[in-house]
Every structure is written in structure tokens, then in C-alpha cells.
Amino acid sequence: MVKRIRFETADCPVARALDVIGDWWSLLIIRDAFDGVRRFSEFQTGLSIAKGMLATRLRDLTERGILETAPASDGSAYKEYVLTPKGRGLFLVIVALRQWGEGHLYPEGEPHSALIDRETALPVAGLELRAQDGRPLEWADTELRKTDGK
């Protein structure tokens, strides 16, 4: 088996983020947690993921502070997995992936789920990157400045 490369000390924030959430199972677990899934069996059924794989991913996400366990809300002996503030901070990442998928992976007219504003019942507007002064920015309008690490 190939040893997994770790990026937890990388200079790049993208690499560090991917070290925590960079596999599809973790992102799908996080997506489902945003959709209200809380119990191991619900994750397992909804994702059709092997129990061992799910247990590993839930443990990793919990150890990295994305999820935490809590007593079951119905008072049963089960535990539930809930998003921490760090985990809830991934909402825009999940929305960005969703919107990219909607825009590039569905032929015109093919049905798919939609993210809806609860107040208006309208689809959520597309995410935009904005400058400090509010101007919309594209990738060509930005540059990466590396720090010297001090």
C-alpha cells in the first residue's frame, strides 16, 4: 500500500486544507452533515460506504475538529456527529463545489438538487469572489504573494 503524503506543515493553505478534507468520502460526509445527517447508520445508508471506511473518516474528521460527537438528540444510547464551528466554516466550500458541478457537469435541463434560500424559496445566487472594495474578481485579477515564513 502506498504511504499517504501529509501536507499538515505545507506552506500552502490549499494543501493544508486538502490534508484534512481532501478525499471525496470526507467531503460527502460533511455535505450530508450540512443536510442534517447525524448518525453513523444514516451516513452509511445514504452514502453506501463500507462501515470500516466510514468509521475511519468519521474518526479522522472528529480528531481534526470538523465534527464532534454528542449524545443522541432522541435520548437513545447512540451518539451523533455534529459539525463544529470549524466544520461549519466549510459551508462555502461545499456550496462552491455544488455550484461548479451544477454549471459544468449537468446538460441543460437535466434535473438535480438545488440549494434554496429558506426565506424566499428561490435558488441561492452564485458565489463570487470580491475585492476589499466590493469589486468582483476573477482569477486573472489576483496574484499569490508568498511569505518568507517569518
CSV table of C-alpha atoms in Angstrom, one decimal, residues 9 12 23 29-30 33-34 42-43 56 68 71-72 100 105 111 114 128 132-134 138 140 142 145 147:
chain,number,residue,atom,x,y,z
A,9,THR,CA,3.0,21.6,7.6
A,12,CYS,CA,0.2,26.4,1.0
A,23,ASP,CA,-10.9,12.8,-0.1
A,29,ILE,CA,-19.8,13.2,4.9
A,30,ILE,CA,-19.5,16.9,5.5
A,33,ALA,CA,-23.9,16.7,7.9
A,34,PHE,CA,-25.0,20.0,6.5
A,42,GLU,CA,-27.6,7.3,8.3
A,43,PHE,CA,-24.2,8.2,6.8
A,56,THR,CA,-12.1,5.8,9.7
A,68,GLU,CA,-17.8,16.3,17.3
A,71,PRO,CA,-25.5,12.3,22.8
A,72,ALA,CA,-28.3,11.3,20.5
A,100,TRP,CA,-19.3,24.3,-10.0
A,105,LEU,CA,-21.5,18.6,-15.1
A,111,PRO,CA,-32.7,17.6,-13.1
A,114,ALA,CA,-30.9,22.8,-5.7
A,128,GLU,CA,-18.4,35.5,-6.2
A,132,GLN,CA,-12.0,44.6,-0.3
A,133,ASP,CA,-13.8,47.5,-2.1
A,134,GLY,CA,-16.6,45.1,-3.4
A,138,GLU,CA,-11.7,36.7,-11.5
A,140,ALA,CA,-6.6,36.8,-13.5
A,142,THR,CA,-5.4,38.1,-8.3
A,145,ARG,CA,2.3,36.5,-2.7
A,147,THR,CA,5.6,34.9,2.7
